[in-house]
Coordinates of N, CA and C in Angstrom, one line a residue:
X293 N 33.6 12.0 -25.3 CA 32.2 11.9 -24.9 C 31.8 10.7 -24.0
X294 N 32.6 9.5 -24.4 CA 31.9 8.6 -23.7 C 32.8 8.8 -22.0
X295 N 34.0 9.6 -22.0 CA 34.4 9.2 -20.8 C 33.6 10.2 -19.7
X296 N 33.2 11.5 -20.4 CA 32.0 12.2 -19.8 C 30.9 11.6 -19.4
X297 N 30.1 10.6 -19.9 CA 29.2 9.8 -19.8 C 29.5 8.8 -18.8
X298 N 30.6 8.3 -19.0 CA 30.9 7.1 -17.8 C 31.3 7.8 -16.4
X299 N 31.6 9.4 -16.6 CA 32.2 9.9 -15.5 C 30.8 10.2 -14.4
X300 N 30.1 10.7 -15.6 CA 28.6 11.1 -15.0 C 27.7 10.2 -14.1
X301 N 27.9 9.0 -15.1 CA 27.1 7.8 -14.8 C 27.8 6.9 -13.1
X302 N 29.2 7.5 -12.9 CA 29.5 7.1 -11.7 C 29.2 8.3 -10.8
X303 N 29.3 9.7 -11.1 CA 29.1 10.1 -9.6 C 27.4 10.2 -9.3
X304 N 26.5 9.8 -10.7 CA 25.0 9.6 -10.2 C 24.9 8.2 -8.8
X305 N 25.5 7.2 -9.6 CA 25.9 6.0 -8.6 C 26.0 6.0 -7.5
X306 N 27.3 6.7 -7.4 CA 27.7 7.5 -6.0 C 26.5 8.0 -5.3
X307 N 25.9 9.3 -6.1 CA 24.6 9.7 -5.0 C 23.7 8.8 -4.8
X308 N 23.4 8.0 -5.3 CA 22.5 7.3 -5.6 C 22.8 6.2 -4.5
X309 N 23.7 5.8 -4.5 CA 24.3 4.9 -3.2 C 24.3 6.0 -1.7
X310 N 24.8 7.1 -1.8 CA 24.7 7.5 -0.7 C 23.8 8.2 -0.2
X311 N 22.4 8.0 -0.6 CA 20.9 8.5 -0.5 C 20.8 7.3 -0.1
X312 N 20.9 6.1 -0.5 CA 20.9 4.4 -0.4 C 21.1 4.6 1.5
X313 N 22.5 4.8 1.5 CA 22.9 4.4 2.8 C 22.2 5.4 4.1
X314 N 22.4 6.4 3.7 CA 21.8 7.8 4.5 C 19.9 7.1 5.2
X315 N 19.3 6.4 4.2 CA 18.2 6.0 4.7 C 18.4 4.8 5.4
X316 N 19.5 3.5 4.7 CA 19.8 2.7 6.0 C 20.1 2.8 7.5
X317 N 20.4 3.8 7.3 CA 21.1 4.7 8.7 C 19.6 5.3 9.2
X318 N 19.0 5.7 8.6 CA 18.0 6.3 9.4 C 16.9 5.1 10.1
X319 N 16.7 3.9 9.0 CA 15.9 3.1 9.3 C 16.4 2.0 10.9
X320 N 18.1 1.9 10.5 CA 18.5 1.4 11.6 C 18.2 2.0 13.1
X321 N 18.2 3.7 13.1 CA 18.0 4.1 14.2 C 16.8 4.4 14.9
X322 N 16.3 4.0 13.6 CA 14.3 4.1 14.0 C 14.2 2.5 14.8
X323 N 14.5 1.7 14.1 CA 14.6 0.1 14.5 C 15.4 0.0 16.0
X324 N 16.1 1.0 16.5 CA 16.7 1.0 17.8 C 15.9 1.3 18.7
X325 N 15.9 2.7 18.4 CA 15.1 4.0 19.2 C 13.6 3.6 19.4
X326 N 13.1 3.4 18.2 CA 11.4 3.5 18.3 C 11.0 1.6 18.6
X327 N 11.6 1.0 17.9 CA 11.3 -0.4 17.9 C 11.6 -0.9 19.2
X328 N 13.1 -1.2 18.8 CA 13.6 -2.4 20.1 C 13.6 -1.6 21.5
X329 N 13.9 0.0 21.5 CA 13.7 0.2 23.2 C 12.5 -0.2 23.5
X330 N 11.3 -0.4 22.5 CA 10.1 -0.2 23.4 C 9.5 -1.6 23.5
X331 N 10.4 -2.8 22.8 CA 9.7 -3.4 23.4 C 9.3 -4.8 22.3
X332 N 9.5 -4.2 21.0 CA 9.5 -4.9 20.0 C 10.6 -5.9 20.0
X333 N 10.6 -7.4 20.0 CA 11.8 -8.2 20.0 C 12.1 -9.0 18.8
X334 N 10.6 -9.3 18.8 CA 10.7 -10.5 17.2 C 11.8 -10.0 16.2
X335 N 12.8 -10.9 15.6 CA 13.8 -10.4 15.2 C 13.6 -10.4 13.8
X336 N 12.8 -11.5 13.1 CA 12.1 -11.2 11.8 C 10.9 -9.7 11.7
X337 N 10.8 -9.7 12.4 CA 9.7 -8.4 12.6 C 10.7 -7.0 12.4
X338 N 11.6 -7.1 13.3 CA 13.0 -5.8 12.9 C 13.5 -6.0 11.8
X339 N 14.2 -7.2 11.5 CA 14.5 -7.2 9.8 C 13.1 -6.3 9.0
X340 N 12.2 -7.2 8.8 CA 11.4 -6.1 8.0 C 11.3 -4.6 7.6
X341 N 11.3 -4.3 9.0 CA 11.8 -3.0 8.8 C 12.9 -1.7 8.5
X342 N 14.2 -3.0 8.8 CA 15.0 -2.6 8.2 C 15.0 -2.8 7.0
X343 N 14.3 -3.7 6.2 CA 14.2 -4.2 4.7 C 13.6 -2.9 3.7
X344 N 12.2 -2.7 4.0 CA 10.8 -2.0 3.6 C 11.7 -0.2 3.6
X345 N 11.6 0.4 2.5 CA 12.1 1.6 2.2 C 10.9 2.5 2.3
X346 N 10.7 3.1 3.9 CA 9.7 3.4 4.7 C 9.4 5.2 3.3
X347 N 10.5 5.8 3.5 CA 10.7 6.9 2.6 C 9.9 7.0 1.3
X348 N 9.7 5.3 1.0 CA 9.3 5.4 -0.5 C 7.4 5.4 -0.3
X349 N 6.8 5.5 0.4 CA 5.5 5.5 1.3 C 4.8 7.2 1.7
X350 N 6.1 8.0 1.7 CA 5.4 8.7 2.5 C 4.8 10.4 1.4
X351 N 4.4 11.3 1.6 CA 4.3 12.0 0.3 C 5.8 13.1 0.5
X352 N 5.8 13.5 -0.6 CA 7.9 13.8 -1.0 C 7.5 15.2 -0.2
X353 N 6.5 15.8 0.6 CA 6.7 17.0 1.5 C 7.1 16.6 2.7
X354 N 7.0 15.3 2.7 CA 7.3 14.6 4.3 C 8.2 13.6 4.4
X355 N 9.2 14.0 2.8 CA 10.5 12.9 3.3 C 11.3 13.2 4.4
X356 N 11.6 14.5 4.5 CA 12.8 13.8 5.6 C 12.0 13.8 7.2
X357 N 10.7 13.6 7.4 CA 10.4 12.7 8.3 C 10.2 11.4 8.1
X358 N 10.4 11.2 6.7 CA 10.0 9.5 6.8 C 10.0 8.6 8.2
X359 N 11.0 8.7 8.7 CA 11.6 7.8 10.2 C 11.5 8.5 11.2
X360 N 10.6 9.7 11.0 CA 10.2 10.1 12.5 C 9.2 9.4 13.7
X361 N 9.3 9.8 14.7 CA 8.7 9.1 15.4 C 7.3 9.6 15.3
X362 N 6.1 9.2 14.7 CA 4.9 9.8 14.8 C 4.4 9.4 13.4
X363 N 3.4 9.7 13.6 CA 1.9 9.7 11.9 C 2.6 10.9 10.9
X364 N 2.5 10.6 9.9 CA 2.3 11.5 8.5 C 0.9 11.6 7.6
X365 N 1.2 12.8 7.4 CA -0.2 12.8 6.1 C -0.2 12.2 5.0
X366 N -1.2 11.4 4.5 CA -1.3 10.7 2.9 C -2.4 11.7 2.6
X367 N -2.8 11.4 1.5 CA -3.6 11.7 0.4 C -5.2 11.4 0.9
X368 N -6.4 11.9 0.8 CA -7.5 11.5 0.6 C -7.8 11.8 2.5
X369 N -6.4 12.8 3.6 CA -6.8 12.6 5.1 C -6.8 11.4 6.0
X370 N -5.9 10.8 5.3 CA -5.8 9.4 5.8 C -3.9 9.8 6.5
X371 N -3.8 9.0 7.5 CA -2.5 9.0 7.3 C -1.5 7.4 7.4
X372 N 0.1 7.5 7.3 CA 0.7 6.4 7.5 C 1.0 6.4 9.1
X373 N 0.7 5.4 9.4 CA 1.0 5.4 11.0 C 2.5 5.0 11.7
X374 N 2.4 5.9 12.8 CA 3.6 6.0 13.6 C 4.1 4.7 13.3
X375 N 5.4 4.2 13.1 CA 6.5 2.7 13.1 C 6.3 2.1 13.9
X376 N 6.3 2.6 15.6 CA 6.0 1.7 16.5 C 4.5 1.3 16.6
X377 N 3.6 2.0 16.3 CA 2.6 1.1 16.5 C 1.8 -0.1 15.3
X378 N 2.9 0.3 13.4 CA 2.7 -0.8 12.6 C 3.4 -1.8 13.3
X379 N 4.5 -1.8 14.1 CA 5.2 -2.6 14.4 C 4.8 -3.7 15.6
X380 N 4.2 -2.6 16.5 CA 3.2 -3.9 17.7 C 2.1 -4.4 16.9
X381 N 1.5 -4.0 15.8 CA 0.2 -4.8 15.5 C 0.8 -6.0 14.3
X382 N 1.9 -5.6 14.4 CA 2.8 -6.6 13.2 C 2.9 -7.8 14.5
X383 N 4.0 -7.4 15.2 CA 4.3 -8.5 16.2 C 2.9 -9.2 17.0
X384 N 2.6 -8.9 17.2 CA 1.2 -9.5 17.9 C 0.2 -10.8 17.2
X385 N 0.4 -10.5 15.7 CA 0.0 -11.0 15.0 C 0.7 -12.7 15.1
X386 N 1.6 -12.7 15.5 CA 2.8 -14.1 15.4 C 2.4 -14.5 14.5
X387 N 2.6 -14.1 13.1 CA 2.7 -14.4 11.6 C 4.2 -15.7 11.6
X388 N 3.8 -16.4 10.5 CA 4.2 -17.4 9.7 C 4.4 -17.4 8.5
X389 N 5.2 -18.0 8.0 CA 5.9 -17.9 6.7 C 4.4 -18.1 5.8
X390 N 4.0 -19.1 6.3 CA 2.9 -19.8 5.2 C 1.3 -18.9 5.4
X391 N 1.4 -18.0 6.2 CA 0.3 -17.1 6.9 C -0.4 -16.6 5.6
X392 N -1.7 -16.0 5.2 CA -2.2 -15.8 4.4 C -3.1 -14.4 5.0
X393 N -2.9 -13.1 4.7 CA -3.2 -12.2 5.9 C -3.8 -11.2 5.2
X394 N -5.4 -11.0 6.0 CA -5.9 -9.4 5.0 C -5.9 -8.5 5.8
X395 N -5.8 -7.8 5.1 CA -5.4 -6.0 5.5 C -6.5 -5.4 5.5
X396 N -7.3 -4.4 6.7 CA -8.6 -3.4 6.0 C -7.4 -2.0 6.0
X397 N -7.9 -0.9 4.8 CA -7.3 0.1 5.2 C -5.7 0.0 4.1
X398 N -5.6 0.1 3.0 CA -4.3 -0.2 2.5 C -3.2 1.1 2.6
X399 N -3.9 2.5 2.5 CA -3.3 3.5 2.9 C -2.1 3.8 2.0
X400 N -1.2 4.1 2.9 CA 0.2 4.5 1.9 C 0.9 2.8 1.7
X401 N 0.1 1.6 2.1 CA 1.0 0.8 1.7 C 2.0 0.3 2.2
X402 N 2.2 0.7 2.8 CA 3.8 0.6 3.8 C 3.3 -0.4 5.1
X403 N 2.5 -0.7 5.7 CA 2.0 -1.8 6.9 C 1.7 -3.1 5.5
X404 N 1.1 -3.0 4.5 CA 1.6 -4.2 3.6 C 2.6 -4.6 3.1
X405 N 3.5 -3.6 2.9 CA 4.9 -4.4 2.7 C 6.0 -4.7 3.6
X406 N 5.6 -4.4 4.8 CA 6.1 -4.9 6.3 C 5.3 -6.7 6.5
X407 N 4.1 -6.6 5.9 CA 3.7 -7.9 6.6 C 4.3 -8.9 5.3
X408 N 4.0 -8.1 3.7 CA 4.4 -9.3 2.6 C 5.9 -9.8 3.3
X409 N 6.8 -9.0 3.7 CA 8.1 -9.8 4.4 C 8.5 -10.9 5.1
X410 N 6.8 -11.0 5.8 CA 7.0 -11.6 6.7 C 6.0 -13.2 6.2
X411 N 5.0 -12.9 5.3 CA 4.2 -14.2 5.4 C 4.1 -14.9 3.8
X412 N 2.9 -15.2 4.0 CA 2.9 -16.0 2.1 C 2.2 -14.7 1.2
X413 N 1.1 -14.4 1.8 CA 0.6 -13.5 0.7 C -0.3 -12.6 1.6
X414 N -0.4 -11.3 1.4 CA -0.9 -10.6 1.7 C -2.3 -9.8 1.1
X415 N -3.7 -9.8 0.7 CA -4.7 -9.1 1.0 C -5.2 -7.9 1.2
X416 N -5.2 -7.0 0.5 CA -5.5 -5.7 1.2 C -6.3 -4.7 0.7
X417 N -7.4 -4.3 1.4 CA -8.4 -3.4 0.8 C -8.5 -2.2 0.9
X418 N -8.6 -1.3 0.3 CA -8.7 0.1 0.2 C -9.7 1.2 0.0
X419 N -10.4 1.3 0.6 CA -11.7 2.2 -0.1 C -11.8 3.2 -1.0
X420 N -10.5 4.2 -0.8 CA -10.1 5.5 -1.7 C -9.3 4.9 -2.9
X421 N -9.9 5.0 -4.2 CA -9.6 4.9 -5.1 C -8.0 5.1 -5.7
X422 N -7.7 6.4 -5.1 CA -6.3 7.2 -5.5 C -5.5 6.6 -4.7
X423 N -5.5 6.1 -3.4 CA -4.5 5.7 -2.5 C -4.2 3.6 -3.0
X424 N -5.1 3.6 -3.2 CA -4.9 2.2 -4.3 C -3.9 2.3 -5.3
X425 N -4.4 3.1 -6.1 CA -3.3 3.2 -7.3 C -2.0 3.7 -7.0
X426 N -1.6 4.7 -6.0 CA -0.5 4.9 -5.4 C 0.3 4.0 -4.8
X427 N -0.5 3.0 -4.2 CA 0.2 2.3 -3.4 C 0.9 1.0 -4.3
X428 N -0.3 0.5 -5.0 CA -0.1 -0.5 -6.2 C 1.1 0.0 -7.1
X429 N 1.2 0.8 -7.2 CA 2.7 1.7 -7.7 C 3.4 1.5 -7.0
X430 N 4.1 1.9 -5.7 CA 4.9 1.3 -5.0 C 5.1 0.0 -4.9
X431 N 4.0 -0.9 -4.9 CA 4.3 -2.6 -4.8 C 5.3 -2.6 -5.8
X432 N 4.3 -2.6 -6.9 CA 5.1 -2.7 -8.8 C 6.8 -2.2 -9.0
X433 N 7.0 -1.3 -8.3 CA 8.7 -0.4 -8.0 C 9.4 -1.1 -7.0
X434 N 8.8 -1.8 -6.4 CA 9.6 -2.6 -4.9 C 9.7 -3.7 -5.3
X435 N 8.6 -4.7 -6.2 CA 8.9 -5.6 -6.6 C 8.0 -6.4 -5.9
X436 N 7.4 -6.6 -5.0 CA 6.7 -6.9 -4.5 C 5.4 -7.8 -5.2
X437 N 5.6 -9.3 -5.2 CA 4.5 -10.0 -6.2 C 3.4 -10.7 -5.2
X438 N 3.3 -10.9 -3.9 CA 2.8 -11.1 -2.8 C 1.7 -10.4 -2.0
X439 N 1.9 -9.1 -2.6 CA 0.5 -8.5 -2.1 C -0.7 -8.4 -3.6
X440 N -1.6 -8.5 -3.1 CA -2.7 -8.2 -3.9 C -3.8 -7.0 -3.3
X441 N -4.3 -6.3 -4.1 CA -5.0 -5.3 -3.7 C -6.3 -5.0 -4.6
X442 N -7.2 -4.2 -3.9 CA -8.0 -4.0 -4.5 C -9.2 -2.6 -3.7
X443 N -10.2 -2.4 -4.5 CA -10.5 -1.0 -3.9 C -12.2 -1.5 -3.5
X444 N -12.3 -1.0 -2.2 CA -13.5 -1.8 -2.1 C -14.1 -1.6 -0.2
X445 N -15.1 -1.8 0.4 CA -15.8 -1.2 1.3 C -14.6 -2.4 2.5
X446 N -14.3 -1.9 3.3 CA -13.0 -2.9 4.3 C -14.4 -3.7 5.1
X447 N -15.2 -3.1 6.0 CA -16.1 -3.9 6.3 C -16.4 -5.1 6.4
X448 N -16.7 -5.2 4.8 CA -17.3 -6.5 4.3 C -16.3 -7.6 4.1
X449 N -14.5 -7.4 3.9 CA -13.5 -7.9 4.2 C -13.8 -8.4 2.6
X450 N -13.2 -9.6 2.1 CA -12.7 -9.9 1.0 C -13.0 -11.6 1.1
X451 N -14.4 -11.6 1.2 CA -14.8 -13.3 1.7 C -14.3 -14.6 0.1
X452 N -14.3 -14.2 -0.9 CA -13.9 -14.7 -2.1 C -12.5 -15.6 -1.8
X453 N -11.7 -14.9 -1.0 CA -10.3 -15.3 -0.7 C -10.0 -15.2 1.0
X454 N -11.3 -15.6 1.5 CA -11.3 -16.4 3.2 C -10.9 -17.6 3.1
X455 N -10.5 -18.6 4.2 CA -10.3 -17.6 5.1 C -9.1 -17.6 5.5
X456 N -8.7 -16.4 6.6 CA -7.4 -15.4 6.6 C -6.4 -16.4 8.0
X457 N -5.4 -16.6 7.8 CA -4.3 -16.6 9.1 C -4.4 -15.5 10.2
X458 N -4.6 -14.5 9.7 CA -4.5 -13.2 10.4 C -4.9 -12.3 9.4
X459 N -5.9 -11.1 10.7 CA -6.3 -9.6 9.5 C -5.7 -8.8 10.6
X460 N -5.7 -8.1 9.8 CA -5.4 -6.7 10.6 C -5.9 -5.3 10.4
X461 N -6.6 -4.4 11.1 CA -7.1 -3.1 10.5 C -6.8 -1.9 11.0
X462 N -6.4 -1.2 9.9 CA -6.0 0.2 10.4 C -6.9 1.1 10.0
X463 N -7.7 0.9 10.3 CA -9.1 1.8 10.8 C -9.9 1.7 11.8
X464 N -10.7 2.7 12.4 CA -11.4 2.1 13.5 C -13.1 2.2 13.3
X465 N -13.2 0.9 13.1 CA -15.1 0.9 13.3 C -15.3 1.1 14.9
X466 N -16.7 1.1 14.9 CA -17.4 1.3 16.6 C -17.5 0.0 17.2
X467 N -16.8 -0.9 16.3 CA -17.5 -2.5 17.0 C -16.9 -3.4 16.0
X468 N -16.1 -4.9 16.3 CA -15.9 -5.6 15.4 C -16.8 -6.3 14.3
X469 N -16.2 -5.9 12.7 CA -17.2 -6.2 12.2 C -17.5 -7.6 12.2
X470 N -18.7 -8.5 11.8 CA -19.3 -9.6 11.6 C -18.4 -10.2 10.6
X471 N -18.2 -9.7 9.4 CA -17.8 -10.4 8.0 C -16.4 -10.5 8.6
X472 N -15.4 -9.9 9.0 CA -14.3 -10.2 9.6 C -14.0 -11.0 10.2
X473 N -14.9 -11.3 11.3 CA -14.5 -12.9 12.4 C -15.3 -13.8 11.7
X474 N -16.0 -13.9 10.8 CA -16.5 -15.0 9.8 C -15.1 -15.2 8.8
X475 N -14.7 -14.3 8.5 CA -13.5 -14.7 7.4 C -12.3 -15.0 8.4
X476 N -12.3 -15.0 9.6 CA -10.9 -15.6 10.1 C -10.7 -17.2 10.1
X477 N -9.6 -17.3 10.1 CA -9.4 -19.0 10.1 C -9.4 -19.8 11.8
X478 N -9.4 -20.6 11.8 CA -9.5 -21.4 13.3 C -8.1 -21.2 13.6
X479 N -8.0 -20.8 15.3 CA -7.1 -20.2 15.2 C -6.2 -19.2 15.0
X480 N -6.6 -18.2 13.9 CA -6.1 -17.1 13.3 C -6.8 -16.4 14.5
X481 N -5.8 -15.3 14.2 CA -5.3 -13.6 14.6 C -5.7 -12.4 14.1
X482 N -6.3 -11.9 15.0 CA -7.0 -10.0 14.0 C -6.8 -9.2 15.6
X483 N -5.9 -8.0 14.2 CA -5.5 -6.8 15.5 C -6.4 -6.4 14.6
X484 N -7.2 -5.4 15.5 CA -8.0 -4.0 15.3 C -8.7 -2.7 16.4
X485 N -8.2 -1.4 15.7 CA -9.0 -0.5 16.4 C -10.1 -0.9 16.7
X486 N -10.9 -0.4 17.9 CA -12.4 -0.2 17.9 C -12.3 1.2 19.0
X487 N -13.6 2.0 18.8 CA -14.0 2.9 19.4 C -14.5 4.0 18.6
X488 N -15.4 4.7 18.7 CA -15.8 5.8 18.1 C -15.4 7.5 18.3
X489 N -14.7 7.3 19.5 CA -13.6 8.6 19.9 C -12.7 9.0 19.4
X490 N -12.0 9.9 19.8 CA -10.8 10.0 19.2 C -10.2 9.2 19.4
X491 N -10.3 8.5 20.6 CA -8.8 7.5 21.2 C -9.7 6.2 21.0
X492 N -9.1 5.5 20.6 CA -9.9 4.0 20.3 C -8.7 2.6 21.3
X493 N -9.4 1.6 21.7 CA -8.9 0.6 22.1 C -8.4 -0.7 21.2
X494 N -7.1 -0.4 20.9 CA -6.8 -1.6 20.1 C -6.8 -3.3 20.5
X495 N -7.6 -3.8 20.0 CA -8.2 -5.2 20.4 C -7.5 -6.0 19.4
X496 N -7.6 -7.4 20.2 CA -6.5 -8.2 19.7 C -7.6 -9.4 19.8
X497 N -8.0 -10.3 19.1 CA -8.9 -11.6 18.8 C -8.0 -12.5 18.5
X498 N -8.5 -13.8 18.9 CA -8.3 -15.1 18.4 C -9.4 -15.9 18.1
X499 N -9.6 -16.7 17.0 CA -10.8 -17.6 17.2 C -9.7 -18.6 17.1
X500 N -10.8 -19.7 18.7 CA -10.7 -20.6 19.4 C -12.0 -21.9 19.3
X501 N -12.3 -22.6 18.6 CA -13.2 -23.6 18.1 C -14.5 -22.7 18.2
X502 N -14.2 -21.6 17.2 CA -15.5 -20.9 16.9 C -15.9 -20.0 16.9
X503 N -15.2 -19.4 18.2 CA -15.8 -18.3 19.4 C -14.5 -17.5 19.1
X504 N -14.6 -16.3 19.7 CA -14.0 -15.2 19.1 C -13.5 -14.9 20.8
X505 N -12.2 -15.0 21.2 CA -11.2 -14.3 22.4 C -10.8 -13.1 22.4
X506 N -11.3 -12.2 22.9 CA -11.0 -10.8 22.8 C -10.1 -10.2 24.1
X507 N -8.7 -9.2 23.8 CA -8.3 -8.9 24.6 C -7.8 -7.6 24.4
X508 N -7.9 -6.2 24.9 CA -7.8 -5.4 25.0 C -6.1 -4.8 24.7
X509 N -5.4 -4.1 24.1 CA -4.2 -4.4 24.5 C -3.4 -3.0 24.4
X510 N -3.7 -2.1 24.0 CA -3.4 -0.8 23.6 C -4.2 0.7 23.2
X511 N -4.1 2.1 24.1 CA -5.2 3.2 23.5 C -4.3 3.5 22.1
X512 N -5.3 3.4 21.1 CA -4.5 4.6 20.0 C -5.2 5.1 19.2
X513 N -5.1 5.8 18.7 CA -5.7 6.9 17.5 C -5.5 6.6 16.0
X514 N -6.6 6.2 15.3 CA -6.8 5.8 13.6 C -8.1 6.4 13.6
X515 N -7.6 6.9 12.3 CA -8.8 7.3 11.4 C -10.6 6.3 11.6
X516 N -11.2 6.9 11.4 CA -12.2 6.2 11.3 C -12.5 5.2 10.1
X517 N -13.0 4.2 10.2 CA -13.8 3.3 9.2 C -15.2 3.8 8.5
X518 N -15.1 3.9 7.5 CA -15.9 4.4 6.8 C -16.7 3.4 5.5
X519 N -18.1 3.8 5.1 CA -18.5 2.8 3.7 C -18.6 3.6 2.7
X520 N -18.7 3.0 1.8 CA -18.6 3.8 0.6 C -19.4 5.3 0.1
X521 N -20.1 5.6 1.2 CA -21.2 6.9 1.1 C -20.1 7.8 1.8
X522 N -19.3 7.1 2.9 CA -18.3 8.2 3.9 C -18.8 8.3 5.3
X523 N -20.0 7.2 5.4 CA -20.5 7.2 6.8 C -19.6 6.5 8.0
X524 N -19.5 6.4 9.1 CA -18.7 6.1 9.9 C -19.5 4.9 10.3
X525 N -18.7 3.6 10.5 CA -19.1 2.5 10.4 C -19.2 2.6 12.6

């Protein structure tokens, strides 16, 4: 009996390693193909991605796209966004070890545990109740002690624990909110959609002794920003 047991317990291993590797392989060629041809160089920014077990994020009807090139559906009509473009609003950011960074929009999770890789602590708000608890489940299973989360209108940002190195939003209001460039730090960084279309202009800020530097940098498509009624901000 026990050698049945130990025999079992090795070829689970075995799969279990080679499910392991099958996704390293996939993430390496997403990190080729989608990342580095286009453009992405930061080399801490590709580790991440090779790190973060993209698969474990997505819902189990859409694993074997996990590493496709494009958006998936989450829960609540939200979705996880295409790799290359977590990946430009990652790099752009030029995050630091010691960086302190809030998130609007926590989603499937997976654009926070690309940034926890990269900085001190991560921030992140969620408005849908269920996509919180999902996600926070994956932190808990990855191990992840560096993000904090919570469920709450993104808008208003999380001024208790301002102010931020860098935010970033993966949603799109019609306009940058107020409470956001009040909670940035001097100096700090916020990527965010804006636009009320389908296609929104992704905007890139710096505050500079005060004043808020805005520069245009990319068309893309996110969900709308919403308040806790479901109105479009």
């Amino acid at each position: 009996m026990r050698v049945l047991i130990l025999i079992f317990g090795l070829i689970a291993a075995v799969e279990c390693s080679s499910q392991n590797d099958a996704f390293l392989n996939e993430r390496r060629k997403m990190v080729e193909s989608q990342l580095k041809n286009r453009g992405i160089g930061n080399e801490l920014v590709l580790d991440a991605f090779l790190q973060v077990p993209r698969h474990e994020f997505v819902l189990p009807e859409y694993m074997k796209w996990a590493y496709a090139d494009g958006p998936l559906p989450i829960n609540e009509g939200q979705t996880i966004s295409q790799p290359y473009i977590v990946a430009y609003m990652t790099e752009v950011l030029e995050l630091q070890r010691t960086d302190r960074v809030l998130e609007i929009g926590t989603g499937s999770g997976y654009q926070a545990a690309i940034l926890a890789q990269l900085c001190d602590s991560v921030y992140t708000i969620e408005l849908f109740e269920e996509l919180n608890k999902s996600a926070t489940k994956i932190f808990r299973k990855l191990e992840y002690t560096n993000i904090f989360s919570k469920v709450g209108d993104g808008y208003l940002g999380w001024p208790e624990k301002a102010p931020f190195d860098a935010i970033i939003v993966t949603c799109s209001p019609s306009h940058v909110p107020e409470p956001l460039q009040a909670q940035l730090a001097e100096g700090g960084r916020m990527i965010i959609p804006v636009g009320s279309g389908n296609i929104q202009k992704l905007v890139l800020l710096q505050k500079k002794n005060g004043k808020m530097r805005k520069k245009d940098v990319l068309p893309v498509r996110f969900v709308p920003m919403l308040d806790e009624q479901g109105e479009k901000y």
